[in-house]
Amino acid sequence: MQRVRLRYTKRGRLRFTSHRDFQRAFERALRRAEVPMAYSAGFTPHPKVSYANAAPTGTGSEAEYLEIALTAPRDPEKLRILLDESMPTGLDIVDAVEARTSGLADRLTASVWELRLTGVDPGDAARAVAAFNAAEAVEVQRLTKNGVRTFDARPAVVSLESRDGRTAAETQHPQADRPTDQPCAILRLVVRHVTPAVRPDDVLSGLRAVADLAPPVPAAVTRLAQGLFDEETGTVTDPLAPDREAGPA
């Protein structure tokens, strides 16, 4: 049985696709591309697809990951092209490698996010970020199915920076999903994957708590990268790199 790991995106209007919607679209793409999928046992077999740490509905992403199991070997790049052609534009399959190591999910320990705050003065954003970074604790609240939960969002945030959206050539990430070109403040956030999970909207709640920063419109949020956090360099590394570097199975 061959296992192939894929990286896919959620861009433009497809950022509002739910994880369940993506699953349905992807399974249709598997059928269209005639991929020799392995199936689970039981009364209602399902394709063996493992999804890892999907982004919340409403956020864009350049770094979503999944793994599929095949009953016959396929060239990962040719498979990627076939699947990408069968997916809606915006849900793009952009990378594929044969799984030659274990523990993909274990390598997804941090994410890099870009938050575009339209209508927010960059100076106000910079002051709010400074207050957040200086705080020892930033308590935020989240509504869950069991009621309102209060937790400290500060320890999970590795770094939080503010940039001026008006100097776009210097601040914008080439892969960031941008629904608007209006001047705005841009926040760059690196957050560890902890329990409870700290999401970009929790950080925005924290900025409102410590500095009364309240964007007039919802932030446009894009995950730029997801992978293992390198403590020495402070960067998030490519989780598929170990599979590329490993020899043939």
mmCIF file of C-alpha atoms in Angstrom:
data_model
loop_
_atom_site.group_PDB
_atom_site.id
_atom_site.type_symbol
_atom_site.label_atom_id
_atom_site.label_comp_id
_atom_site.label_asym_id
_atom_site.label_seq_id
_atom_site.Cartn_x
_atom_site.Cartn_y
_atom_site.Cartn_z
ATOM 1 C CA MET A 1 0.000 0.000 0.000
ATOM 2 C CA GLN A 2 1.383 3.404 -0.984
ATOM 3 C CA ARG A 3 0.719 6.530 1.064
ATOM 4 C CA VAL A 4 0.862 9.993 -0.522
ATOM 5 C CA ARG A 5 0.823 13.305 1.362
ATOM 6 C CA LEU A 6 -0.691 16.387 -0.235
ATOM 7 C CA ARG A 7 -0.650 20.103 0.497
ATOM 8 C CA TYR A 8 -3.669 22.098 -0.598
ATOM 9 C CA THR A 9 -4.940 25.665 -0.377
ATOM 10 C CA LYS A 10 -8.141 27.563 0.406
ATOM 11 C CA ARG A 11 -8.127 30.804 -1.581
ATOM 12 C CA GLY A 12 -10.524 33.613 -2.419
ATOM 13 C CA ARG A 13 -14.204 32.831 -1.858
ATOM 14 C CA LEU A 14 -13.320 29.189 -1.180
ATOM 15 C CA ARG A 15 -11.998 30.299 2.218
ATOM 16 C CA PHE A 16 -15.625 29.975 3.335
ATOM 17 C CA THR A 17 -15.658 26.273 2.449
ATOM 18 C CA SER A 18 -16.193 24.122 5.531
ATOM 19 C CA HIS A 19 -14.000 21.113 6.203
ATOM 20 C CA ARG A 20 -16.923 18.821 5.413
ATOM 21 C CA ASP A 21 -17.493 20.608 2.084
ATOM 22 C CA PHE A 22 -13.816 20.119 1.228
ATOM 23 C CA GLN A 23 -14.036 16.432 2.100
ATOM 24 C CA ARG A 24 -16.956 15.954 -0.304
ATOM 25 C CA ALA A 25 -15.193 17.877 -3.094
ATOM 26 C CA PHE A 26 -11.979 15.911 -2.569
ATOM 27 C CA GLU A 27 -13.701 12.530 -2.630
ATOM 28 C CA ARG A 28 -15.406 13.505 -5.898
ATOM 29 C CA ALA A 29 -11.987 14.490 -7.286
ATOM 30 C CA LEU A 30 -10.601 11.080 -6.285
ATOM 31 C CA ARG A 31 -13.358 9.390 -8.282
ATOM 32 C CA ARG A 32 -12.934 11.672 -11.321
ATOM 33 C CA ALA A 33 -9.171 11.110 -11.367
ATOM 34 C CA GLU A 34 -9.714 7.336 -10.990
ATOM 35 C CA VAL A 35 -7.289 7.157 -8.081
ATOM 36 C CA PRO A 36 -6.839 3.536 -6.841
ATOM 37 C CA MET A 37 -7.910 4.350 -3.296
ATOM 38 C CA ALA A 38 -7.706 1.992 -0.350
ATOM 39 C CA TYR A 39 -10.978 1.772 1.577
ATOM 40 C CA SER A 40 -11.833 1.186 5.204
ATOM 41 C CA ALA A 41 -13.488 -2.039 6.278
ATOM 42 C CA GLY A 42 -17.013 -2.257 7.602
ATOM 43 C CA PHE A 43 -20.594 -1.880 6.418
ATOM 44 C CA THR A 44 -20.012 1.549 4.786
ATOM 45 C CA PRO A 45 -16.402 1.661 3.461
ATOM 46 C CA HIS A 46 -14.810 5.089 3.036
ATOM 47 C CA PRO A 47 -11.647 6.151 1.194
ATOM 48 C CA LYS A 48 -8.636 6.122 3.493
ATOM 49 C CA VAL A 49 -7.963 9.848 3.762
ATOM 50 C CA SER A 50 -6.388 11.411 6.863
ATOM 51 C CA TYR A 51 -6.794 15.154 7.373
ATOM 52 C CA ALA A 52 -4.451 17.087 9.655
ATOM 53 C CA ASN A 53 -5.346 20.245 11.584
ATOM 54 C CA ALA A 54 -7.696 21.892 9.090
ATOM 55 C CA ALA A 55 -8.070 25.681 9.178
ATOM 56 C CA PRO A 56 -11.350 27.134 10.510
ATOM 57 C CA THR A 57 -14.136 27.995 8.078
ATOM 58 C CA GLY A 58 -13.737 31.559 6.814
ATOM 59 C CA THR A 59 -9.934 31.610 6.893
ATOM 60 C CA GLY A 60 -7.719 31.263 3.837
ATOM 61 C CA SER A 61 -4.760 28.925 3.821
ATOM 62 C CA GLU A 62 -1.678 28.097 1.796
ATOM 63 C CA ALA A 63 -0.767 25.131 3.985
ATOM 64 C CA GLU A 64 -3.414 22.471 4.557
ATOM 65 C CA TYR A 65 -2.326 18.826 4.624
ATOM 66 C CA LEU A 66 -3.821 15.392 4.100
ATOM 67 C CA GLU A 67 -2.669 11.836 3.445
ATOM 68 C CA ILE A 68 -4.227 9.210 1.177
ATOM 69 C CA ALA A 69 -3.642 5.451 0.962
ATOM 70 C CA LEU A 70 -3.492 3.760 -2.459
ATOM 71 C CA THR A 71 -3.821 0.133 -3.457
ATOM 72 C CA ALA A 72 -1.448 0.635 -6.423
ATOM 73 C CA PRO A 73 1.594 2.926 -6.700
ATOM 74 C CA ARG A 74 1.303 6.261 -8.496
ATOM 75 C CA ASP A 75 3.769 9.026 -9.272
ATOM 76 C CA PRO A 76 3.006 11.731 -6.658
ATOM 77 C CA GLU A 77 3.411 14.675 -9.061
ATOM 78 C CA LYS A 78 1.215 13.142 -11.771
ATOM 79 C CA LEU A 79 -1.351 12.312 -9.111
ATOM 80 C CA ARG A 80 -1.238 15.889 -7.853
ATOM 81 C CA ILE A 81 -1.907 17.280 -11.323
ATOM 82 C CA LEU A 82 -4.875 14.955 -11.887
ATOM 83 C CA LEU A 83 -6.421 15.823 -8.536
ATOM 84 C CA ASP A 84 -5.811 19.552 -8.954
ATOM 85 C CA GLU A 85 -7.578 19.512 -12.316
ATOM 86 C CA SER A 86 -10.570 17.829 -10.670
ATOM 87 C CA MET A 87 -10.880 20.339 -7.801
ATOM 88 C CA PRO A 88 -12.614 23.744 -7.840
ATOM 89 C CA THR A 89 -10.342 26.741 -8.435
ATOM 90 C CA GLY A 90 -9.283 27.993 -5.022
ATOM 91 C CA LEU A 91 -9.059 24.509 -3.534
ATOM 92 C CA ASP A 92 -5.734 23.836 -5.210
ATOM 93 C CA ILE A 93 -3.520 20.776 -4.741
ATOM 94 C CA VAL A 94 -0.067 22.369 -4.783
ATOM 95 C CA ASP A 95 2.356 19.732 -3.489
ATOM 96 C CA ALA A 96 2.610 15.950 -3.226
ATOM 97 C CA VAL A 97 5.187 13.525 -1.841
ATOM 98 C CA GLU A 98 5.264 9.830 -1.114
ATOM 99 C CA ALA A 99 5.042 9.239 2.635
ATOM 100 C CA ARG A 100 8.418 7.798 3.635
ATOM 101 C CA THR A 101 8.326 8.762 7.305
ATOM 102 C CA SER A 102 5.750 8.490 10.063
ATOM 103 C CA GLY A 103 3.975 11.117 12.094
ATOM 104 C CA LEU A 104 2.870 13.903 9.728
ATOM 105 C CA ALA A 105 0.430 15.228 12.317
ATOM 106 C CA ASP A 106 3.209 15.289 14.917
ATOM 107 C CA ARG A 107 5.162 17.696 12.698
ATOM 108 C CA LEU A 108 2.342 20.244 12.625
ATOM 109 C CA THR A 109 3.252 22.050 15.828
ATOM 110 C CA ALA A 110 2.885 25.710 14.783
ATOM 111 C CA SER A 111 1.330 27.977 12.171
ATOM 112 C CA VAL A 112 2.195 31.302 10.554
ATOM 113 C CA TRP A 113 -0.825 33.556 10.032
ATOM 114 C CA GLU A 114 -1.368 36.864 8.270
ATOM 115 C CA LEU A 115 -4.222 39.063 9.515
ATOM 116 C CA ARG A 116 -5.279 42.011 7.350
ATOM 117 C CA LEU A 117 -7.131 44.638 9.374
ATOM 118 C CA THR A 118 -8.904 46.887 6.891
ATOM 119 C CA GLY A 119 -9.758 50.286 8.350
ATOM 120 C CA VAL A 120 -7.228 50.020 11.199
ATOM 121 C CA ASP A 121 -4.504 52.658 11.477
ATOM 122 C CA PRO A 122 -1.082 50.939 11.405
ATOM 123 C CA GLY A 123 0.084 53.054 14.338
ATOM 124 C CA ASP A 124 -2.850 51.888 16.484
ATOM 125 C CA ALA A 125 -2.130 48.299 15.496
ATOM 126 C CA ALA A 126 1.552 48.659 16.398
ATOM 127 C CA ARG A 127 0.692 50.027 19.853
ATOM 128 C CA ALA A 128 -1.789 47.186 20.456
ATOM 129 C CA VAL A 129 0.792 44.592 19.397
ATOM 130 C CA ALA A 130 3.362 46.113 21.755
ATOM 131 C CA ALA A 131 0.872 45.913 24.622
ATOM 132 C CA PHE A 132 0.071 42.287 23.798
ATOM 133 C CA ASN A 133 3.737 41.283 23.608
ATOM 134 C CA ALA A 134 4.503 43.041 26.896
ATOM 135 C CA ALA A 135 1.679 41.304 28.768
ATOM 136 C CA GLU A 136 2.499 38.294 30.924
ATOM 137 C CA ALA A 137 -1.020 36.917 30.426
ATOM 138 C CA VAL A 138 -3.848 37.761 28.023
ATOM 139 C CA GLU A 139 -7.128 36.198 29.058
ATOM 140 C CA VAL A 140 -9.748 35.756 26.349
ATOM 141 C CA GLN A 141 -13.154 34.133 26.218
ATOM 142 C CA ARG A 142 -14.546 31.690 23.677
ATOM 143 C CA LEU A 143 -18.075 30.375 23.374
ATOM 144 C CA THR A 144 -18.064 26.564 23.281
ATOM 145 C CA LYS A 145 -20.831 23.971 23.276
ATOM 146 C CA ASN A 146 -20.348 23.746 27.052
ATOM 147 C CA GLY A 147 -20.609 27.489 27.588
ATOM 148 C CA VAL A 148 -18.124 30.357 27.764
ATOM 149 C CA ARG A 149 -14.518 29.300 28.359
ATOM 150 C CA THR A 150 -11.793 31.661 29.609
ATOM 151 C CA PHE A 151 -8.127 30.908 28.912
ATOM 152 C CA ASP A 152 -4.749 32.602 28.557
ATOM 153 C CA ALA A 153 -3.841 33.123 24.890
ATOM 154 C CA ARG A 154 -0.407 34.659 25.513
ATOM 155 C CA PRO A 155 1.830 31.551 26.005
ATOM 156 C CA ALA A 156 0.932 30.052 22.603
ATOM 157 C CA VAL A 157 1.971 33.177 20.685
ATOM 158 C CA VAL A 158 5.614 32.839 19.658
ATOM 159 C CA SER A 159 5.709 36.164 17.820
ATOM 160 C CA LEU A 160 3.310 38.916 16.828
ATOM 161 C CA GLU A 161 4.328 41.771 14.534
ATOM 162 C CA SER A 162 2.514 44.724 13.016
ATOM 163 C CA ARG A 163 3.222 46.070 9.545
ATOM 164 C CA ASP A 164 1.900 48.956 7.498
ATOM 165 C CA GLY A 165 -0.241 47.707 4.627
ATOM 166 C CA ARG A 166 0.501 50.887 2.672
ATOM 167 C CA THR A 167 4.090 49.719 2.112
ATOM 168 C CA ALA A 168 2.810 46.609 0.370
ATOM 169 C CA ALA A 169 6.015 45.759 -1.451
ATOM 170 C CA GLU A 170 7.810 45.372 1.863
ATOM 171 C CA THR A 171 5.115 43.777 3.991
ATOM 172 C CA GLN A 172 2.964 41.487 1.891
ATOM 173 C CA HIS A 173 3.729 37.808 1.695
ATOM 174 C CA PRO A 174 3.674 36.644 -1.952
ATOM 175 C CA GLN A 175 1.247 33.819 -1.149
ATOM 176 C CA ALA A 176 -1.125 35.704 1.141
ATOM 177 C CA ASP A 177 -4.764 35.606 0.092
ATOM 178 C CA ARG A 178 -5.976 39.211 -0.138
ATOM 179 C CA PRO A 179 -9.622 39.991 -0.895
ATOM 180 C CA THR A 180 -8.898 43.734 -0.932
ATOM 181 C CA ASP A 181 -6.041 46.071 -1.819
ATOM 182 C CA GLN A 182 -7.192 48.890 0.462
ATOM 183 C CA PRO A 183 -4.654 50.356 2.921
ATOM 184 C CA CYS A 184 -4.747 48.507 6.215
ATOM 185 C CA ALA A 185 -2.697 47.211 9.098
ATOM 186 C CA ILE A 186 -1.149 43.778 8.664
ATOM 187 C CA LEU A 187 -0.357 41.459 11.553
ATOM 188 C CA ARG A 188 2.036 38.529 11.201
ATOM 189 C CA LEU A 189 1.481 35.858 13.838
ATOM 190 C CA VAL A 190 3.337 32.664 14.736
ATOM 191 C CA VAL A 191 1.355 30.516 17.148
ATOM 192 C CA ARG A 192 2.051 27.110 18.650
ATOM 193 C CA HIS A 193 -0.572 24.374 18.403
ATOM 194 C CA VAL A 194 -1.503 23.861 22.043
ATOM 195 C CA THR A 195 -4.557 22.790 24.030
ATOM 196 C CA PRO A 196 -6.847 24.650 24.048
ATOM 197 C CA ALA A 197 -6.004 25.751 20.507
ATOM 198 C CA VAL A 198 -5.267 29.474 20.180
ATOM 199 C CA ARG A 199 -6.707 30.771 16.917
ATOM 200 C CA PRO A 200 -6.207 34.106 15.161
ATOM 201 C CA ASP A 201 -9.586 35.354 16.378
ATOM 202 C CA ASP A 202 -8.455 34.648 19.955
ATOM 203 C CA VAL A 203 -5.422 36.883 19.386
ATOM 204 C CA LEU A 204 -7.724 39.596 18.022
ATOM 205 C CA SER A 205 -9.823 39.240 21.183
ATOM 206 C CA GLY A 206 -6.610 39.608 23.183
ATOM 207 C CA LEU A 207 -5.679 42.810 21.331
ATOM 208 C CA ARG A 208 -9.112 44.184 22.117
ATOM 209 C CA ALA A 209 -8.676 43.248 25.778
ATOM 210 C CA VAL A 210 -5.208 44.784 26.256
ATOM 211 C CA ALA A 211 -5.449 47.795 23.930
ATOM 212 C CA ASP A 212 -9.102 48.215 22.882
ATOM 213 C CA LEU A 213 -8.196 47.471 19.246
ATOM 214 C CA ALA A 214 -11.427 46.679 17.400
ATOM 215 C CA PRO A 215 -11.308 46.446 13.572
ATOM 216 C CA PRO A 216 -14.424 47.971 11.952
ATOM 217 C CA VAL A 217 -14.757 44.962 9.602
ATOM 218 C CA PRO A 218 -13.820 41.298 10.100
ATOM 219 C CA ALA A 219 -10.137 40.550 9.581
ATOM 220 C CA ALA A 220 -9.042 38.682 6.459
ATOM 221 C CA VAL A 221 -7.042 35.771 7.870
ATOM 222 C CA THR A 222 -4.684 33.523 5.893
ATOM 223 C CA ARG A 223 -2.509 30.674 7.120
ATOM 224 C CA LEU A 224 0.813 31.077 5.295
ATOM 225 C CA ALA A 225 2.638 28.055 6.691
ATOM 226 C CA GLN A 226 2.152 25.120 9.029
ATOM 227 C CA GLY A 227 4.759 22.712 10.312
ATOM 228 C CA LEU A 228 7.364 21.954 12.939
ATOM 229 C CA PHE A 229 8.540 24.978 14.929
ATOM 230 C CA ASP A 230 12.327 25.335 14.913
ATOM 231 C CA GLU A 231 13.360 26.668 18.313
ATOM 232 C CA GLU A 232 16.811 27.793 17.108
ATOM 233 C CA THR A 233 15.673 29.841 14.108
ATOM 234 C CA GLY A 234 12.182 30.729 15.275
ATOM 235 C CA THR A 235 10.723 29.556 11.953
ATOM 236 C CA VAL A 236 8.055 27.065 10.922
ATOM 237 C CA THR A 237 9.572 24.360 8.714
ATOM 238 C CA ASP A 238 8.088 22.389 5.795
ATOM 239 C CA PRO A 239 6.445 19.232 7.232
ATOM 240 C CA LEU A 240 6.910 17.370 3.933
ATOM 241 C CA ALA A 241 10.680 17.949 3.849
ATOM 242 C CA PRO A 242 11.536 14.734 5.790
ATOM 243 C CA ASP A 243 9.642 12.674 3.193
ATOM 244 C CA ARG A 244 11.539 14.338 0.336
ATOM 245 C CA GLU A 245 14.874 13.808 2.067
ATOM 246 C CA ALA A 246 14.241 10.153 2.978
ATOM 247 C CA GLY A 247 15.304 7.473 0.540
ATOM 248 C CA PRO A 248 12.797 5.337 -1.396
ATOM 249 C CA ALA A 249 10.704 3.077 0.778
#
